[in-house]
Amino acid sequence: MTIAKACDYFWIPFKTDCEELLGRFQLTESVRYEEFAAIWRAMDFSSVFYGITTHQEKRAFTRLAFATVYDYFLPPYSFQIRAGALYTLYGLYHAQLSLPKEKIWIALKDWVHMQKFVSDALSCQHLDVVYVYRKLESDKVFFYTTMPKQLTFDAKRRFLNKDVNEEFQDHSARVAELVNTDTLEEIANVHGHYERIKQGLPVSSSISVTPVNLTAKLLECALEFQQWQEKNAAAKNKDSGAKAKKSTKQTESSLRADLLASIKSKSYGHLSKASKSRRHRQVEMDTSGSGTDHMQEFTASRKSRPPSLRARTWQNLGNKGSDERTQHWLLSSMEEDKTAMKRSQQRSRFKW
């Protein structure tokens, strides 16, 4: 059995065990670490790493375990389930058998959700949640990546069943489900009976445990919460619409750029190339007015330049003594000397 098939074989049983662990933790209605640790020890959850012998299989299964639990650490799951997933990651990291220890992959797109979760835990004084996260962060357990899992070409075969467990989700309509018509009617009956009993007491004027209009205040609070929830949903939809509009603009600009690039490539592609037989020929000079003007500008710029060092040296030193006769020390006599010698010899003959 290959490593990929082994991971596919162990994924569904491990996910079932994780949901069992988180489901028991959800029944406690608490986010305390001591409650989670008791369930962890009762299930002996650290024994999930036993039975794997080879080093490669240990690493592959550890990465699979981290990736499976990591999905429960993100929205849309409730705060309690996300806290339980954080505790599970903490326990799995310290219970793994791989050496050196395998790190937990964290996608950069999920960084905002993690920081929001930690800030909510800190504002609600869930210090054990904050401590576990800070401990993992200080030990450099997180490995920040582009994607939470390693991408492969055969992606259809891996992780097909990724349905969200609805029992672990944070239902947005829980307040509306709690404060319904039957509940308000029952609260109104109980509150009316309480008021009648209180009026029968001799010291009823000094007792003020509950407000007089309790049912109306509960309904008002539920309506305020619903309006706040709708306002946040509208703001999120507006942000997503703005992002989609921006992406469409970027798409249009990219399409325009691609169109211009294709036009340029077509126009440059139709240029005629000179044949090999004509490449050796000299290019004829353009005798138009623009060419003559260019040559005049070129000669004017050449004239305006200062003389070179060679020209200045020849001007200063080369013309000195040009009038004086220069004796050329050569092995062969010059033509002028030869003609002078011949004339002198002829004159000496005539004299004789």
GROMACS .gro file of C-alpha atoms in nm:
model
  352
    1MET     CA    1   0.000   0.000   0.000
    2THR     CA    2   0.140   0.338  -0.100
    3ILE     CA    3   0.153   0.638   0.132
    4ALA     CA    4  -0.128   0.820  -0.051
    5LYS     CA    5  -0.358   0.517  -0.029
    6ALA     CA    6  -0.273   0.471   0.336
    7CYS     CA    7  -0.369   0.832   0.408
    8ASP     CA    8  -0.696   0.786   0.221
    9TYR     CA    9  -0.762   0.471   0.422
   10PHE     CA   10  -0.698   0.635   0.760
   11TRP     CA   11  -0.864   0.969   0.687
   12ILE     CA   12  -1.230   0.873   0.740
   13PRO     CA   13  -1.170   0.680   1.068
   14PHE     CA   14  -0.954   0.962   1.203
   15LYS     CA   15  -1.215   1.223   1.112
   16THR     CA   16  -1.480   1.015   1.290
   17ASP     CA   17  -1.262   1.003   1.604
   18CYS     CA   18  -1.207   1.380   1.589
   19GLU     CA   19  -1.579   1.447   1.565
   20GLU     CA   20  -1.637   1.212   1.856
   21LEU     CA   21  -1.380   1.401   2.064
   22LEU     CA   22  -1.519   1.743   1.974
   23GLY     CA   23  -1.877   1.621   2.022
   24ARG     CA   24  -1.803   1.512   2.378
   25PHE     CA   25  -1.631   1.842   2.444
   26GLN     CA   26  -1.939   2.026   2.309
   27LEU     CA   27  -2.163   1.848   2.559
   28THR     CA   28  -1.966   2.001   2.846
   29GLU     CA   29  -2.078   2.352   2.736
   30SER     CA   30  -1.739   2.482   2.845
   31VAL     CA   31  -1.413   2.596   2.683
   32ARG     CA   32  -1.189   2.507   2.976
   33TYR     CA   33  -0.881   2.304   2.897
   34GLU     CA   34  -0.923   2.079   3.200
   35GLU     CA   35  -1.256   1.956   3.062
   36PHE     CA   36  -1.094   1.879   2.727
   37ALA     CA   37  -0.793   1.710   2.888
   38ALA     CA   38  -1.024   1.477   3.082
   39ILE     CA   39  -1.199   1.370   2.760
   40TRP     CA   40  -0.861   1.331   2.584
   41ARG     CA   41  -0.733   1.097   2.854
   42ALA     CA   42  -1.061   0.904   2.868
   43MET     CA   43  -1.050   0.836   2.493
   44ASP     CA   44  -0.671   0.775   2.498
   45PHE     CA   45  -0.653   0.993   2.189
   46SER     CA   46  -0.275   1.004   2.177
   47SER     CA   47  -0.274   0.635   2.072
   48VAL     CA   48  -0.385   0.729   1.719
   49PHE     CA   49  -0.015   0.743   1.623
   50TYR     CA   50   0.052   0.384   1.736
   51GLY     CA   51   0.083   0.103   1.484
   52ILE     CA   52   0.267   0.297   1.213
   53THR     CA   53   0.619   0.162   1.167
   54THR     CA   54   0.790   0.338   0.878
   55HIS     CA   55   0.919   0.692   0.908
   56GLN     CA   56   0.753   0.815   0.589
   57GLU     CA   57   0.412   0.684   0.692
   58LYS     CA   58   0.445   0.851   1.032
   59ARG     CA   59   0.511   1.187   0.870
   60ALA     CA   60   0.231   1.146   0.615
   61PHE     CA   61  -0.024   1.047   0.881
   62THR     CA   62   0.084   1.334   1.109
   63ARG     CA   63   0.032   1.585   0.828
   64LEU     CA   64  -0.306   1.425   0.756
   65ALA     CA   65  -0.409   1.453   1.123
   66PHE     CA   66  -0.310   1.820   1.142
   67ALA     CA   67  -0.493   1.903   0.817
   68THR     CA   68  -0.810   1.726   0.935
   69VAL     CA   69  -0.825   1.900   1.273
   70TYR     CA   70  -0.724   2.234   1.117
   71ASP     CA   71  -1.059   2.253   0.932
   72TYR     CA   72  -1.246   2.261   1.266
   73PHE     CA   73  -1.030   2.552   1.384
   74LEU     CA   74  -1.182   2.788   1.125
   75PRO     CA   75  -1.528   2.937   1.065
   76PRO     CA   76  -1.816   2.854   1.031
   77TYR     CA   77  -1.776   2.640   1.343
   78SER     CA   78  -1.869   2.772   1.685
   79PHE     CA   79  -1.626   2.920   1.933
   80GLN     CA   80  -1.635   2.610   2.153
   81ILE     CA   81  -1.559   2.374   1.862
   82ARG     CA   82  -1.275   2.599   1.746
   83ALA     CA   83  -1.131   2.602   2.097
   84GLY     CA   84  -1.155   2.222   2.107
   85ALA     CA   85  -0.977   2.203   1.770
   86LEU     CA   86  -0.698   2.424   1.907
   87TYR     CA   87  -0.660   2.194   2.208
   88THR     CA   88  -0.657   1.893   1.974
   89LEU     CA   89  -0.378   2.044   1.764
   90TYR     CA   90  -0.183   2.113   2.082
   91GLY     CA   91  -0.223   1.751   2.199
   92LEU     CA   92  -0.146   1.597   1.859
   93TYR     CA   93   0.169   1.803   1.818
   94HIS     CA   94   0.313   1.681   2.148
   95ALA     CA   95   0.190   1.322   2.099
   96GLN     CA   96   0.331   1.267   1.749
   97LEU     CA   97   0.607   1.011   1.702
   98SER     CA   98   0.791   1.182   1.414
   99LEU     CA   99   1.137   1.319   1.487
  100PRO     CA  100   1.198   1.601   1.416
  101LYS     CA  101   0.840   1.700   1.491
  102GLU     CA  102   0.612   1.784   1.204
  103LYS     CA  103   0.480   2.142   1.203
  104ILE     CA  104   0.120   2.260   1.167
  105TRP     CA  105   0.051   2.418   0.831
  106ILE     CA  106  -0.132   2.753   0.852
  107ALA     CA  107  -0.256   2.921   0.534
  108LEU     CA  108  -0.201   3.295   0.506
  109LYS     CA  109  -0.565   3.347   0.407
  110ASP     CA  110  -0.670   3.210   0.749
  111TRP     CA  111  -0.442   3.439   0.951
  112VAL     CA  112  -0.720   3.699   1.000
  113HIS     CA  113  -0.964   3.439   1.135
  114MET     CA  114  -0.705   3.311   1.381
  115GLN     CA  115  -0.624   3.657   1.515
  116LYS     CA  116  -0.996   3.736   1.547
  117PHE     CA  117  -1.047   3.414   1.741
  118VAL     CA  118  -0.761   3.493   1.980
  119SER     CA  119  -0.882   3.849   2.035
  120ASP     CA  120  -1.235   3.723   2.111
  121ALA     CA  121  -1.094   3.471   2.359
  122LEU     CA  122  -0.888   3.741   2.527
  123SER     CA  123  -1.185   3.981   2.552
  124CYS     CA  124  -1.398   3.704   2.707
  125GLN     CA  125  -1.117   3.616   2.953
  126HIS     CA  126  -1.072   3.262   2.820
  127LEU     CA  127  -0.708   3.268   2.923
  128ASP     CA  128  -0.649   2.896   2.877
  129VAL     CA  129  -0.734   2.930   2.506
  130VAL     CA  130  -0.500   3.228   2.474
  131TYR     CA  131  -0.224   3.044   2.663
  132VAL     CA  132  -0.241   2.734   2.438
  133TYR     CA  133  -0.224   2.948   2.124
  134ARG     CA  134   0.064   3.161   2.255
  135LYS     CA  135   0.249   2.848   2.361
  136LEU     CA  136   0.223   2.698   2.014
  137GLU     CA  137   0.327   3.027   1.860
  138SER     CA  138   0.628   3.071   2.089
  139ASP     CA  139   0.745   2.714   2.018
  140LYS     CA  140   0.734   2.796   1.643
  141VAL     CA  141   0.492   2.514   1.576
  142PHE     CA  142   0.307   2.695   1.296
  143PHE     CA  143   0.440   2.673   0.941
  144TYR     CA  144   0.288   2.955   0.734
  145THR     CA  145   0.214   2.849   0.378
  146THR     CA  146   0.007   2.958   0.080
  147MET     CA  147  -0.228   2.660   0.105
  148PRO     CA  148  -0.315   2.453   0.413
  149LYS     CA  149  -0.246   2.126   0.227
  150GLN     CA  150   0.004   2.016  -0.031
  151LEU     CA  151  -0.142   2.039  -0.380
  152THR     CA  152  -0.110   1.745  -0.618
  153PHE     CA  153  -0.212   1.671  -0.974
  154ASP     CA  154  -0.447   1.394  -0.860
  155ALA     CA  155  -0.654   1.627  -0.644
  156LYS     CA  156  -0.991   1.463  -0.722
  157ARG     CA  157  -0.899   1.149  -0.536
  158ARG     CA  158  -0.795   1.321  -0.215
  159PHE     CA  159  -1.027   1.468   0.051
  160LEU     CA  160  -1.355   1.435  -0.132
  161ASN     CA  161  -1.591   1.431   0.164
  162LYS     CA  162  -1.550   1.780   0.306
  163ASP     CA  163  -1.906   1.844   0.422
  164VAL     CA  164  -1.938   2.082   0.716
  165ASN     CA  165  -2.082   1.925   1.030
  166GLU     CA  166  -2.396   2.124   1.103
  167GLU     CA  167  -2.398   2.020   1.469
  168PHE     CA  168  -2.070   2.202   1.523
  169GLN     CA  169  -2.173   2.521   1.344
  170ASP     CA  170  -2.245   2.848   1.518
  171HIS     CA  171  -2.612   2.905   1.435
  172SER     CA  172  -2.689   3.271   1.375
  173ALA     CA  173  -3.064   3.234   1.449
  174ARG     CA  174  -3.030   3.090   1.799
  175VAL     CA  175  -3.159   3.408   1.965
  176ALA     CA  176  -3.463   3.413   1.740
  177GLU     CA  177  -3.524   3.043   1.809
  178LEU     CA  178  -3.497   3.102   2.183
  179VAL     CA  179  -3.713   3.415   2.204
  180ASN     CA  180  -4.016   3.294   2.011
  181THR     CA  181  -4.389   3.340   2.070
  182ASP     CA  182  -4.437   3.034   2.294
  183THR     CA  183  -4.139   3.120   2.510
  184LEU     CA  184  -4.252   3.482   2.554
  185GLU     CA  185  -4.603   3.369   2.644
  186GLU     CA  186  -4.472   3.125   2.902
  187ILE     CA  187  -4.241   3.391   3.050
  188ALA     CA  188  -4.534   3.635   3.064
  189ASN     CA  189  -4.751   3.383   3.254
  190VAL     CA  190  -4.474   3.304   3.503
  191HIS     CA  191  -4.397   3.672   3.550
  192GLY     CA  192  -4.768   3.755   3.608
  193HIS     CA  193  -4.794   3.478   3.870
  194TYR     CA  194  -4.478   3.614   4.036
  195GLU     CA  195  -4.622   3.965   4.047
  196ARG     CA  196  -4.947   3.841   4.205
  197ILE     CA  197  -4.758   3.653   4.475
  198LYS     CA  198  -4.543   3.957   4.539
  199GLN     CA  199  -4.846   4.180   4.582
  200GLY     CA  200  -4.987   3.945   4.847
  201LEU     CA  201  -4.680   3.989   5.065
  202PRO     CA  202  -4.676   4.268   5.328
  203VAL     CA  203  -4.329   4.385   5.220
  204SER     CA  204  -4.399   4.371   4.844
  205SER     CA  205  -4.295   4.732   4.787
  206SER     CA  206  -3.933   4.659   4.886
  207ILE     CA  207  -3.894   4.354   4.658
  208SER     CA  208  -3.775   4.437   4.305
  209VAL     CA  209  -3.590   4.130   4.176
  210THR     CA  210  -3.724   4.142   3.819
  211PRO     CA  211  -3.842   4.438   3.608
  212VAL     CA  212  -4.211   4.495   3.559
  213ASN     CA  213  -4.213   4.464   3.178
  214LEU     CA  214  -3.975   4.166   3.149
  215THR     CA  215  -4.137   4.019   2.835
  216ALA     CA  216  -4.127   4.347   2.644
  217LYS     CA  217  -3.760   4.401   2.729
  218LEU     CA  218  -3.666   4.050   2.614
  219LEU     CA  219  -3.845   4.107   2.284
  220GLU     CA  220  -3.673   4.445   2.243
  221CYS     CA  221  -3.327   4.293   2.306
  222ALA     CA  222  -3.395   4.014   2.054
  223LEU     CA  223  -3.503   4.267   1.789
  224GLU     CA  224  -3.191   4.480   1.852
  225PHE     CA  225  -2.969   4.177   1.814
  226GLN     CA  226  -3.143   4.079   1.490
  227GLN     CA  227  -3.099   4.432   1.348
  228TRP     CA  228  -2.731   4.430   1.446
  229GLN     CA  229  -2.684   4.092   1.279
  230GLU     CA  230  -2.854   4.208   0.958
  231LYS     CA  231  -2.639   4.522   0.957
  232ASN     CA  232  -2.319   4.319   0.983
  233ALA     CA  233  -2.435   4.083   0.708
  234ALA     CA  234  -2.512   4.382   0.482
  235ALA     CA  235  -2.167   4.529   0.552
  236LYS     CA  236  -2.000   4.198   0.465
  237ASN     CA  237  -2.201   4.171   0.145
  238LYS     CA  238  -2.103   4.528   0.055
  239ASP     CA  239  -1.735   4.451   0.109
  240SER     CA  240  -1.760   4.136  -0.100
  241GLY     CA  241  -1.940   4.331  -0.374
  242ALA     CA  242  -1.669   4.597  -0.372
  243LYS     CA  243  -1.402   4.329  -0.396
  244ALA     CA  244  -1.589   4.161  -0.682
  245LYS     CA  245  -1.622   4.496  -0.861
  246LYS     CA  246  -1.251   4.560  -0.818
  247SER     CA  247  -1.169   4.215  -0.951
  248THR     CA  248  -1.393   4.275  -1.256
  249LYS     CA  249  -1.213   4.604  -1.322
  250GLN     CA  250  -0.880   4.427  -1.298
  251THR     CA  251  -1.011   4.159  -1.534
  252GLU     CA  252  -1.124   4.422  -1.785
  253SER     CA  253  -0.787   4.598  -1.769
  254SER     CA  254  -0.605   4.268  -1.813
  255LEU     CA  255  -0.825   4.183  -2.113
  256ARG     CA  256  -0.752   4.524  -2.264
  257ALA     CA  257  -0.380   4.474  -2.211
  258ASP     CA  258  -0.397   4.128  -2.370
  259LEU     CA  259  -0.586   4.273  -2.668
  260LEU     CA  260  -0.324   4.543  -2.720
  261ALA     CA  261  -0.045   4.289  -2.690
  262SER     CA  262  -0.211   4.066  -2.951
  263ILE     CA  263  -0.256   4.362  -3.188
  264LYS     CA  264   0.110   4.458  -3.151
  265SER     CA  265   0.225   4.102  -3.205
  266LYS     CA  266   0.013   4.077  -3.521
  267SER     CA  267   0.138   4.410  -3.656
  268TYR     CA  268   0.501   4.324  -3.592
  269GLY     CA  269   0.449   3.976  -3.725
  270HIS     CA  270   0.352   4.106  -4.073
  271LEU     CA  271   0.682   4.292  -4.123
  272SER     CA  272   0.864   4.173  -4.434
  273LYS     CA  273   1.213   4.041  -4.386
  274ALA     CA  274   1.491   4.093  -4.640
  275SER     CA  275   1.600   3.786  -4.828
  276LYS     CA  276   1.942   3.637  -4.772
  277SER     CA  277   2.053   3.737  -5.122
  278ARG     CA  278   1.994   4.106  -5.050
  279ARG     CA  279   2.146   4.131  -4.707
  280HIS     CA  280   2.496   4.202  -4.846
  281ARG     CA  281   2.378   4.502  -5.042
  282GLN     CA  282   2.446   4.849  -4.916
  283VAL     CA  283   2.152   5.045  -4.783
  284GLU     CA  284   2.076   5.347  -4.997
  285MET     CA  285   2.103   5.680  -4.821
  286ASP     CA  286   1.795   5.890  -4.784
  287THR     CA  287   1.843   6.216  -4.974
  288SER     CA  288   1.527   6.380  -4.851
  289GLY     CA  289   1.521   6.710  -4.672
  290SER     CA  290   1.506   6.550  -4.334
  291GLY     CA  291   1.828   6.361  -4.407
  292THR     CA  292   2.019   6.672  -4.518
  293ASP     CA  293   1.897   6.861  -4.217
  294HIS     CA  294   2.021   6.581  -4.000
  295MET     CA  295   2.364   6.587  -4.169
  296GLN     CA  296   2.386   6.962  -4.128
  297GLU     CA  297   2.304   6.932  -3.760
  298PHE     CA  298   2.567   6.659  -3.731
  299THR     CA  299   2.839   6.869  -3.901
  300ALA     CA  300   2.746   7.174  -3.694
  301SER     CA  301   2.779   6.968  -3.378
  302ARG     CA  302   3.115   6.841  -3.501
  303LYS     CA  303   3.236   7.197  -3.567
  304SER     CA  304   3.124   7.321  -3.232
  305ARG     CA  305   3.336   7.061  -3.052
  306PRO     CA  306   3.676   7.172  -2.916
  307PRO     CA  307   3.988   7.042  -3.099
  308SER     CA  308   4.135   6.719  -2.975
  309LEU     CA  309   4.463   6.684  -2.788
  310ARG     CA  310   4.644   6.560  -3.101
  311ALA     CA  311   4.522   6.855  -3.305
  312ARG     CA  312   4.624   7.105  -3.037
  313THR     CA  313   4.968   6.941  -3.002
  314TRP     CA  314   5.028   6.949  -3.377
  315GLN     CA  315   4.910   7.309  -3.391
  316ASN     CA  316   5.143   7.417  -3.113
  317LEU     CA  317   5.455   7.207  -3.186
  318GLY     CA  318   5.425   7.057  -3.530
  319ASN     CA  319   5.464   7.381  -3.738
  320LYS     CA  320   5.786   7.498  -3.570
  321GLY     CA  321   6.089   7.488  -3.800
  322SER     CA  322   5.883   7.406  -4.108
  323ASP     CA  323   6.084   7.663  -4.313
  324GLU     CA  324   6.418   7.513  -4.216
  325ARG     CA  325   6.575   7.245  -4.436
  326THR     CA  326   6.547   6.904  -4.293
  327GLN     CA  327   6.824   6.652  -4.346
  328HIS     CA  328   6.685   6.307  -4.416
  329TRP     CA  329   6.927   6.038  -4.305
  330LEU     CA  330   6.846   5.762  -4.544
  331LEU     CA  331   7.059   5.483  -4.689
  332SER     CA  332   6.936   5.561  -5.040
  333SER     CA  333   6.962   5.912  -5.182
  334MET     CA  334   6.656   6.108  -5.274
  335GLU     CA  335   6.555   6.180  -5.635
  336GLU     CA  336   6.643   6.550  -5.604
  337ASP     CA  337   6.994   6.464  -5.493
  338LYS     CA  338   7.035   6.229  -5.788
  339THR     CA  339   6.931   6.497  -6.042
  340ALA     CA  340   7.168   6.747  -5.879
  341MET     CA  341   7.457   6.501  -5.908
  342LYS     CA  342   7.386   6.441  -6.276
  343ARG     CA  343   7.381   6.817  -6.355
  344SER     CA  344   7.711   6.873  -6.179
  345GLN     CA  345   7.872   6.590  -6.373
  346GLN     CA  346   7.749   6.731  -6.706
  347ARG     CA  347   7.883   7.074  -6.623
  348SER     CA  348   8.225   6.930  -6.540
  349ARG     CA  349   8.235   6.756  -6.879
  350PHE     CA  350   8.159   7.074  -7.069
  351LYS     CA  351   8.440   7.248  -6.889
  352TRP     CA  352   8.683   6.985  -7.001
   0.00000   0.00000   0.00000
